[in-house]
mmCIF file of C-alpha atoms in Angstrom:
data_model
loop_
_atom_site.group_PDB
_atom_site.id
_atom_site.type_symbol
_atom_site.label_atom_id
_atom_site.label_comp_id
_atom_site.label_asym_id
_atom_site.label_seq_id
_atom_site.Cartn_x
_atom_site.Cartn_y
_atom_site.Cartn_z
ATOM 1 C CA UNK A 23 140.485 148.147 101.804
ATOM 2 C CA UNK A 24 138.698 151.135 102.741
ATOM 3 C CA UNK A 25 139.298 153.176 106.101
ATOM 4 C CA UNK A 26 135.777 152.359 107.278
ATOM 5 C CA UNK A 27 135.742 148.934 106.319
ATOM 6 C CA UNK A 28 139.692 148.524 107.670
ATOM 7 C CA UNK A 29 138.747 150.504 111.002
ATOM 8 C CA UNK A 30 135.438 148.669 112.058
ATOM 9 C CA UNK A 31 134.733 146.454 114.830
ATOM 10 C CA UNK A 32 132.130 144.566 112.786
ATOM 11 C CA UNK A 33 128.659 143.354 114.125
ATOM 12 C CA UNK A 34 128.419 141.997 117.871
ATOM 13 C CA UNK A 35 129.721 138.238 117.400
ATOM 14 C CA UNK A 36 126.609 135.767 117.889
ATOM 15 C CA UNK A 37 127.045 133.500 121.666
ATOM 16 C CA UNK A 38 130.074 131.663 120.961
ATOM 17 C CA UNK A 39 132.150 129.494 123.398
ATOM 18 C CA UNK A 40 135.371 132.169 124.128
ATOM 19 C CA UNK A 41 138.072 131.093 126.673
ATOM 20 C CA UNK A 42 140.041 134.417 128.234
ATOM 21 C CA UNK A 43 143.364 134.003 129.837
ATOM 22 C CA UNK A 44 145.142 136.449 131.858
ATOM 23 C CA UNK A 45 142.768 138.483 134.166
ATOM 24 C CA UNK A 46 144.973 141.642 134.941
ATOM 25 C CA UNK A 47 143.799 145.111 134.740
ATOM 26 C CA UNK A 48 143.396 145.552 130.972
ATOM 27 C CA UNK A 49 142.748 141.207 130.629
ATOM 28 C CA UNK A 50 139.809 141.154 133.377
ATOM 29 C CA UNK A 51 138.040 144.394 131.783
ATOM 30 C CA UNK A 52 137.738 142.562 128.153
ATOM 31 C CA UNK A 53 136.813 139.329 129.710
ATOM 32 C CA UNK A 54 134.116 141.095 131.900
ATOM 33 C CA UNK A 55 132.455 142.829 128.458
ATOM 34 C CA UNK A 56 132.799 139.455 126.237
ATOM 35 C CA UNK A 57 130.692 137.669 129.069
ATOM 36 C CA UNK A 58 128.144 140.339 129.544
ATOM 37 C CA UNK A 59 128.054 140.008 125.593
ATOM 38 C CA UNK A 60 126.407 136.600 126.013
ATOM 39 C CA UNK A 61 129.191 135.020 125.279
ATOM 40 C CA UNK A 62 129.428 131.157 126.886
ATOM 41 C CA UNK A 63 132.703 132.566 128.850
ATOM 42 C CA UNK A 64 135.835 130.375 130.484
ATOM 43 C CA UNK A 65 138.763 132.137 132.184
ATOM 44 C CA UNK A 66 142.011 131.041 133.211
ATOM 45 C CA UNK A 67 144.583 132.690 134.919
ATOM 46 C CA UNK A 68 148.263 131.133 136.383
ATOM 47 C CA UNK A 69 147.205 133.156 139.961
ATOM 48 C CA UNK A 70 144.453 130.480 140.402
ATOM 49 C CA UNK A 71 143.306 133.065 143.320
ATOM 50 C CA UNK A 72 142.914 135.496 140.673
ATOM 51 C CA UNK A 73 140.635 133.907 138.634
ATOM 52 C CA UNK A 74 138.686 133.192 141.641
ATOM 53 C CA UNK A 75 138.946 137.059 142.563
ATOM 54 C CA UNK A 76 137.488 137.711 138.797
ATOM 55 C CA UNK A 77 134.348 135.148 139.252
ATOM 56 C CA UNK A 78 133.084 136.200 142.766
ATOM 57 C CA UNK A 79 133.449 139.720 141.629
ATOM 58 C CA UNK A 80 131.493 139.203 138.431
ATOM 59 C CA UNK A 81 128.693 136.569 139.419
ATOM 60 C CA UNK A 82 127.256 135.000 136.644
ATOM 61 C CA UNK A 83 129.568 135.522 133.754
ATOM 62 C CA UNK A 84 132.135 132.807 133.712
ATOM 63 C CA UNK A 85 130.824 129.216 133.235
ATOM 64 C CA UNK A 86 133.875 127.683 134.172
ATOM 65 C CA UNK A 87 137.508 128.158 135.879
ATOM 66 C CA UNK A 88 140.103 126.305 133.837
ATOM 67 C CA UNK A 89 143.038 124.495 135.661
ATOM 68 C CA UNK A 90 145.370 124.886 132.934
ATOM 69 C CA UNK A 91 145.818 126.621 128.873
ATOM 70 C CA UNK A 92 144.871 123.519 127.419
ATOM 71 C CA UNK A 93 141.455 122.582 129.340
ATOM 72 C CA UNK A 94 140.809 126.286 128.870
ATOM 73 C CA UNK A 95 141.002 125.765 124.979
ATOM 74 C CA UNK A 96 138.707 121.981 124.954
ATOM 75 C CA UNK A 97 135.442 123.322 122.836
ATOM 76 C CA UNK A 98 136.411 126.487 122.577
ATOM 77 C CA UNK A 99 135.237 128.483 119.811
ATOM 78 C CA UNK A 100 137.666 131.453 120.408
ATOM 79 C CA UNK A 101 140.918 131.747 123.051
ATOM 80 C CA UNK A 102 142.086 135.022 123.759
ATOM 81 C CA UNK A 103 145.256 135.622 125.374
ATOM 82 C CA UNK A 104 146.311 138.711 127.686
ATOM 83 C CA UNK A 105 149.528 137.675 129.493
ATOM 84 C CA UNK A 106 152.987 139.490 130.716
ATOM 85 C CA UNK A 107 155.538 138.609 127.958
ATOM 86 C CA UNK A 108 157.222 136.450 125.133
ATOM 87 C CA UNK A 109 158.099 133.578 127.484
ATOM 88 C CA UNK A 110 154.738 134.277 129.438
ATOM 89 C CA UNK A 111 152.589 134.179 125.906
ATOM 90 C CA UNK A 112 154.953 130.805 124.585
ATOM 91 C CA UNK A 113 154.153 129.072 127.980
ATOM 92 C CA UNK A 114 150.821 129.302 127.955
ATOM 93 C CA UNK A 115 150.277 128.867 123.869
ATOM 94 C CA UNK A 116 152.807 126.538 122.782
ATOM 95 C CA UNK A 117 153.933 124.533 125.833
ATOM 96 C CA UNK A 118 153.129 120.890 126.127
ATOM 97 C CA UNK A 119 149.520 121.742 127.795
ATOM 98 C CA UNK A 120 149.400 124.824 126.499
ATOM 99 C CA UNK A 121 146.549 126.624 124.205
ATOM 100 C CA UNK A 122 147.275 124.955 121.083
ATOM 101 C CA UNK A 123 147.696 121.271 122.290
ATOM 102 C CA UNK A 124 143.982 121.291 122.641
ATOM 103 C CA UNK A 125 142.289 123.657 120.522
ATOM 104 C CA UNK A 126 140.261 122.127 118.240
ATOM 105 C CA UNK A 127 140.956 122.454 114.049
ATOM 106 C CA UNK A 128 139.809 125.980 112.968
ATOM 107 C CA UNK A 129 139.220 127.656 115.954
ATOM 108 C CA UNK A 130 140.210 131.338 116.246
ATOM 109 C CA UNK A 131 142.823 132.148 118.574
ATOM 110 C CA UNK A 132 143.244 135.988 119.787
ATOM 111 C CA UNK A 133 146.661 137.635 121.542
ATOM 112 C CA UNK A 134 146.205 140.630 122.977
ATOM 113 C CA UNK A 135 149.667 140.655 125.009
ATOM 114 C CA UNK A 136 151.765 143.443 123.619
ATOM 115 C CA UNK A 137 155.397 140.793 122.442
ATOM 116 C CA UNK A 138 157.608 140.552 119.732
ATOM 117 C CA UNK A 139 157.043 140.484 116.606
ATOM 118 C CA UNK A 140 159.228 137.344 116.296
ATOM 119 C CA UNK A 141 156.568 135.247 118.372
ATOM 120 C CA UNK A 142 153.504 136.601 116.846
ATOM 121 C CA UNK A 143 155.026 135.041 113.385
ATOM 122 C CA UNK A 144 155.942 132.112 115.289
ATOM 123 C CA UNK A 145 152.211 131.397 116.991
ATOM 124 C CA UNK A 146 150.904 132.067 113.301
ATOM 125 C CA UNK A 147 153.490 129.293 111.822
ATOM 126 C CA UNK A 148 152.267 127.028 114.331
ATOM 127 C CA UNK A 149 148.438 127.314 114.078
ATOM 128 C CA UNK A 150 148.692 126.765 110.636
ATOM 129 C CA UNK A 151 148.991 122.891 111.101
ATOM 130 C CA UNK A 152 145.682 122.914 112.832
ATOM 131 C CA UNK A 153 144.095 125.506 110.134
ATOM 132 C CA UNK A 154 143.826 127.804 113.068
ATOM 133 C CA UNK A 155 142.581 131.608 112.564
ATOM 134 C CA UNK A 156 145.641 133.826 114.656
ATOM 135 C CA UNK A 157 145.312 137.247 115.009
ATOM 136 C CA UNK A 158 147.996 139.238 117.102
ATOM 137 C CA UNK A 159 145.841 141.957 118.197
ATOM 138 C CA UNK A 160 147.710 144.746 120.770
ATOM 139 C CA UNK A 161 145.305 147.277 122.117
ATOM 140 C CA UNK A 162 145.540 150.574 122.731
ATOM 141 C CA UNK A 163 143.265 153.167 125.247
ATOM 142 C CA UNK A 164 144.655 152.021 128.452
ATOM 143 C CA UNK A 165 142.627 150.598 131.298
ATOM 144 C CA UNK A 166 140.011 153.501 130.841
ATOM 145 C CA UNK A 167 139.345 152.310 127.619
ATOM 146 C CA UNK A 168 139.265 148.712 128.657
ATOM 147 C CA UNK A 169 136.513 149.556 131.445
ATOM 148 C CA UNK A 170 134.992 151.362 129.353
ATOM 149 C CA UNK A 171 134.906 149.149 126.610
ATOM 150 C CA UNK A 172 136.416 151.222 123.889
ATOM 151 C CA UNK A 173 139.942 150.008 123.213
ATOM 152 C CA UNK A 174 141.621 150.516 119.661
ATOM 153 C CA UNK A 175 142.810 147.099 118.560
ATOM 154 C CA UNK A 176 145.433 146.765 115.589
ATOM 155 C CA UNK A 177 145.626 143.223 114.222
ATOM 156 C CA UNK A 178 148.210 141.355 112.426
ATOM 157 C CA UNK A 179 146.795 138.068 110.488
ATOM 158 C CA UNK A 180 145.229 137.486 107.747
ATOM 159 C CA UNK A 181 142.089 138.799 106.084
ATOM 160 C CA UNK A 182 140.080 135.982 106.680
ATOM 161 C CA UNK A 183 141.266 135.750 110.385
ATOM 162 C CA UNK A 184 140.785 139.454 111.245
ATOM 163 C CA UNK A 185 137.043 139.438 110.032
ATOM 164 C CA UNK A 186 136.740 136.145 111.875
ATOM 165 C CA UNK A 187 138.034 138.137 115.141
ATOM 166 C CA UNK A 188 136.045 141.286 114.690
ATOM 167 C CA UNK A 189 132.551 140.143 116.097
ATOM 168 C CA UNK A 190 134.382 139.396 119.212
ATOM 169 C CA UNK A 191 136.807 142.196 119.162
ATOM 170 C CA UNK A 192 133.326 144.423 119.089
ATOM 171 C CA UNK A 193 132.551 143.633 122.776
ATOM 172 C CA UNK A 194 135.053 145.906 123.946
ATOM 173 C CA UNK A 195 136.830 147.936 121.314
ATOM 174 C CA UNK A 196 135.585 150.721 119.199
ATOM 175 C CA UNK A 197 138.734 150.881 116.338
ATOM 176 C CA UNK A 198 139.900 147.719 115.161
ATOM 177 C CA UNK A 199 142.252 147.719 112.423
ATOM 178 C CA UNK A 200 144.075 145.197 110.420
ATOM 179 C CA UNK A 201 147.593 146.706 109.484
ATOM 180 C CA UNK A 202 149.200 143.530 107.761
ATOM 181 C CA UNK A 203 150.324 140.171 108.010
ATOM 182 C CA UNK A 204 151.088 137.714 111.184
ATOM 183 C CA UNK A 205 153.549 139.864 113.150
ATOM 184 C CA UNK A 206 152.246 143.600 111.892
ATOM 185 C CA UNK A 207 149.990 144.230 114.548
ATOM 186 C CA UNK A 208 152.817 143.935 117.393
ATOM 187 C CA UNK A 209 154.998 146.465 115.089
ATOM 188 C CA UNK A 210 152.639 149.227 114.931
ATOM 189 C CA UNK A 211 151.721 148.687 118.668
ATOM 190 C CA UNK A 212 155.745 149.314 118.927
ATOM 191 C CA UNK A 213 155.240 152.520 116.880
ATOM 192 C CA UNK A 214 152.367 153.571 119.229
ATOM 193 C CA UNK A 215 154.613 153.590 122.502
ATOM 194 C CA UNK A 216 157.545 155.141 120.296
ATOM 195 C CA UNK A 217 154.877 158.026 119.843
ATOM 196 C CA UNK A 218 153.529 157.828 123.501
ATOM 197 C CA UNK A 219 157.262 157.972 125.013
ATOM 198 C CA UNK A 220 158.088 160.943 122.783
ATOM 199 C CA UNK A 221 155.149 162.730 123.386
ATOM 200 C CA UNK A 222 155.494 162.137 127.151
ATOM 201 C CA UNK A 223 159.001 163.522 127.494
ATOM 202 C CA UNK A 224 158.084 166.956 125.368
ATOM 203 C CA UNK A 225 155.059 167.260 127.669
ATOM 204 C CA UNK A 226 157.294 166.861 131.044
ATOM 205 C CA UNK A 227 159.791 169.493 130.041
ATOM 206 C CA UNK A 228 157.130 171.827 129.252
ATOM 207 C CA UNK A 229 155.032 171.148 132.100
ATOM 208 C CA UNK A 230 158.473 171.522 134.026
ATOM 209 C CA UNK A 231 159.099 174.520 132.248
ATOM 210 C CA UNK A 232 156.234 176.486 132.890
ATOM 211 C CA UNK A 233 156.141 176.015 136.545
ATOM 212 C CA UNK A 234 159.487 177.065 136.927
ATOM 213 C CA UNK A 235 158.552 180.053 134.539
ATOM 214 C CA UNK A 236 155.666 180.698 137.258
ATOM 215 C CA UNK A 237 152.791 180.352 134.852
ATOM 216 C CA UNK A 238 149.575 179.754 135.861
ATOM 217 C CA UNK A 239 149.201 175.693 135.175
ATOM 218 C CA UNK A 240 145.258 176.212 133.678
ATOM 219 C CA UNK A 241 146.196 179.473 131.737
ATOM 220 C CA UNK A 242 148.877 177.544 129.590
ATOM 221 C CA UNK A 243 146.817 174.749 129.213
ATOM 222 C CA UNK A 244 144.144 176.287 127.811
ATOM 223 C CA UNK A 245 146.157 178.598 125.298
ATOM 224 C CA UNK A 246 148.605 175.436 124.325
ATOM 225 C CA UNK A 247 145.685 172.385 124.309
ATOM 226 C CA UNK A 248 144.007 173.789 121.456
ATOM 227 C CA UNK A 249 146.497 174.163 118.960
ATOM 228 C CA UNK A 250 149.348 172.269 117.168
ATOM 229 C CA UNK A 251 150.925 171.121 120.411
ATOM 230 C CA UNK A 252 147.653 169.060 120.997
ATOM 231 C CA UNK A 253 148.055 165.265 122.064
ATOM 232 C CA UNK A 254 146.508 163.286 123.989
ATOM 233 C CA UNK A 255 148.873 162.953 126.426
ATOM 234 C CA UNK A 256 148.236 166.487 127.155
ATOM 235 C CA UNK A 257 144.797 166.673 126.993
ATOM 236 C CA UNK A 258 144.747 163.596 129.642
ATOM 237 C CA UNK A 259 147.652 164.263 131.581
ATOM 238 C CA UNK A 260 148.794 168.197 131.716
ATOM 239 C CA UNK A 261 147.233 168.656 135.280
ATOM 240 C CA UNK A 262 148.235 165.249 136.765
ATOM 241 C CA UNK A 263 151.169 165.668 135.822
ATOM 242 C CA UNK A 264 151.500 169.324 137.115
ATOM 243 C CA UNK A 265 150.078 167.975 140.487
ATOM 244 C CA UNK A 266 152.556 164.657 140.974
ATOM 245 C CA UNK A 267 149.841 162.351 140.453
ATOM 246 C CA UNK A 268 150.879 159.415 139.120
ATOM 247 C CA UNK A 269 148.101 156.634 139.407
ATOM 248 C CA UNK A 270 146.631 155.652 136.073
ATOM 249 C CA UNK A 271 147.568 151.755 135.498
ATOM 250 C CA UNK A 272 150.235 151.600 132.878
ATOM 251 C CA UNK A 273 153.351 151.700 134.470
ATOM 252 C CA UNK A 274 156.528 152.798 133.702
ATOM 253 C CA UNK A 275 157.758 149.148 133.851
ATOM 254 C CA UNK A 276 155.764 148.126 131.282
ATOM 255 C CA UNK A 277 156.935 150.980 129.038
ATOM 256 C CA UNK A 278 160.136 149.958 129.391
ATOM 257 C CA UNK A 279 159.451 146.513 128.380
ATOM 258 C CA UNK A 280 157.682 147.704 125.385
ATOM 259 C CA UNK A 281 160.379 150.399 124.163
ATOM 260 C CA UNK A 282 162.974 147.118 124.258
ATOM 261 C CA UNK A 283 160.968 145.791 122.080
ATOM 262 C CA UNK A 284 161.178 148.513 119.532
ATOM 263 C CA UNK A 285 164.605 149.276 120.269
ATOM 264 C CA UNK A 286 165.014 145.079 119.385
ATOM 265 C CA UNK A 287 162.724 145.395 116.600
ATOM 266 C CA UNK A 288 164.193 148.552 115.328
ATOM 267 C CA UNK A 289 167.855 146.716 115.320
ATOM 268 C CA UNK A 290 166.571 143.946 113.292
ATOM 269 C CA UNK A 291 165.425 146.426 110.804
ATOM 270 C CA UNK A 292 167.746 148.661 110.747
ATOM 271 C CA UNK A 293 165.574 151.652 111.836
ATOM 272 C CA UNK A 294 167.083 154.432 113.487
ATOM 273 C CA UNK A 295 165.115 155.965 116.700
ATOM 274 C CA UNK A 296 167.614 158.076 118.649
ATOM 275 C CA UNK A 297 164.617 159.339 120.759
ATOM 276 C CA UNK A 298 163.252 156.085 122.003
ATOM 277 C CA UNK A 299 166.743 155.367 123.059
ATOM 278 C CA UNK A 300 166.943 158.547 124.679
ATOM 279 C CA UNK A 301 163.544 158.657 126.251
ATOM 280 C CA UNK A 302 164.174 155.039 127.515
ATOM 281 C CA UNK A 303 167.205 155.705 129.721
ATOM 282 C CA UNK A 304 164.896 158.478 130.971
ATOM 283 C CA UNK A 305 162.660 156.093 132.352
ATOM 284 C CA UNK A 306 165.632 154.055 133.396
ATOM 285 C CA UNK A 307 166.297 157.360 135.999
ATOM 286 C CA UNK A 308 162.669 157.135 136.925
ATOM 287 C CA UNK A 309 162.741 153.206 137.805
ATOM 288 C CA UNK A 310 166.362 154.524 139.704
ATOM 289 C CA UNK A 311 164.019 156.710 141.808
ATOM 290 C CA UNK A 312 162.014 153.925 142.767
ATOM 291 C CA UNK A 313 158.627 155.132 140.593
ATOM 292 C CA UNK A 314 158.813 151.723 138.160
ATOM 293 C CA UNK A 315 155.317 151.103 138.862
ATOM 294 C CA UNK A 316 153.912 154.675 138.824
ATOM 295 C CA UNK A 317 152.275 155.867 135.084
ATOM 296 C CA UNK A 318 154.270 156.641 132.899
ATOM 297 C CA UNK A 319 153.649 160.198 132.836
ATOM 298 C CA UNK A 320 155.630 159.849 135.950
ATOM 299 C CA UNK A 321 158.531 160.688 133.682
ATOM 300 C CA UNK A 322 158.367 163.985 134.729
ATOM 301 C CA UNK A 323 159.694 163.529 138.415
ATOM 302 C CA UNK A 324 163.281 163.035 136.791
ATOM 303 C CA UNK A 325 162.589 166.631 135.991
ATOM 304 C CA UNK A 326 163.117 169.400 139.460
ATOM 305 C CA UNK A 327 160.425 171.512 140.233
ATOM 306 C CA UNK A 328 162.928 174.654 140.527
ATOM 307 C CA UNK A 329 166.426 175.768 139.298
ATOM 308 C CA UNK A 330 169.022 175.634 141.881
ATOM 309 C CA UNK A 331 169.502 178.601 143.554
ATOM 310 C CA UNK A 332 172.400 180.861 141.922
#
């Protein structure tokens, strides 16, 4: 498969009936873009309130609140899920009225909940009695890029069920890509935060660095941004950081949950990554501090400000 053809997003999906569950920050942004996409839209969330919240803030685009996973799924063309964790995702999937209890034969079901590998096999394994189309499909471009409608999405599934998902997936990502079989999209989501945590901690001690060096903040910026110490991170986080601000929707909790996952994953594959260890007992000094729910560039307030007077 080509890079273009593996990297689109595919033409907008025609109206189809798509049921979203799990309206937090990154959930409620993709739900809001699918129903402003024409799509015939039903939300669920387990905060009833929430779900409420969602509709009176966004007249007009849900049809319906569901009580529960499984009325959520009745005629549904699509589900797509957006939840906290494994146990979260298996609750409101597999459970007795869960997702898949009443989703009809052939449907396509959608997980954007960033889990283990081991349950995006096991969702896969158990859609295939009802010839169901899973996709586990982690995103990446933060709640910016859900807003904004241009998340990167990779998938794990198979061919048929990616290009099934891609229509829908166009609503509010701009990169989706299919990386491998039922379970591959949750490992290279892993890979992503492995790359995010490193590139966060290099960024703190430099940022750290240079202010105790006494260098003006926008001067080393602008000579370091534009060369091989480029990231992201840097190009999106250098002067926040710099200035202790610390506001920007992916918290440091949720990092840690995902570099467990790695670490877990890593372990069952017998990987070695001594620096997402490392960087993960960093963040374990930042939830210490009381910052768990801070961004997680707030790694750098482990780091002083100054040296210690001799």
């Amino acid at each position: 498969m080509s890079e273009q053809t593996s990297a689109s997003t595919g033409a907008a999906a025609a109206p189809a009936n798509v049921s979203f569950l799990g309206l937090g920050v990154m959930g409620g942004a993709m739900a809001r873009h699918l129903g402003k996409a024409g799509h015939t839209l039903t939300i669920y969330n387990r905060t009833t309130a929430r779900a409420e919240a969602w509709a009176a803030a966004n007249p007009g685009l849900a049809v319906r609140i569901a009580t529960s996973p499984a009325e959520a799924a009745e005629r549904a063309d699509a589900v797509i899920t957006c939840v906290g964790n494994d146990d979260d995702l298996a609750d409101v999937v597999l459970s007795p009225n869960g997702v898949f209890s009443t989703l009809k034969r052939g449907a396509l079901y959608i997980d954007h909940t960033t889990v283990s590998a081991r349950i995006a096999r096991q969702i896969a394994v158990e859609g295939r009695d009802k010839e169901l189309l899973c996709v586990d499909a982690p995103v990446t471009g933060g709640q910016s890029g859900a807003e904004a409608g241009t998340l990167a999405i990779m998938c794990g599934g198979s061919a048929k069920a990616v290009d099934a998902a891609r229509p829908i997936l166009a609503a509010y990502a701009k990169r989706v890509v299919h990386v491998g079989k039922s379970g591959a999209g949750q490992t290279a989501k892993m890979a992503n935060q492995m790359c995010i945590a490193g590139a966060l901690a290099g960024l703190s001690e430099a940022i750290r660095f240079a202010q105790i060096a006494h260098l003006d903040m926008d001067k080393v910026f602008e000579a370091i941004s534009g060369g091989a110490a480029q990231s992201w991170q840097m190009d999106n986080r250098f002067h926040t950081m710099a200035k202790d601000e610390f506001d920007f929707g992916f918290a440091v909790d949720w990092m840690r949950k995902d570099l467990g996952l790695a670490m877990d994953e890593a372990r069952n594959l017998g990987a070695s990554v001594p620096v997402t260890a490392l960087v993960d007992q960093f963040y374990v000094d930042v939830q210490a501090m009381g910052y768990g729910r801070e961004d997680t560039s707030a790694l750098i307030r482990r780091l002083p400000r100054r040296t210690k007077k001799a």
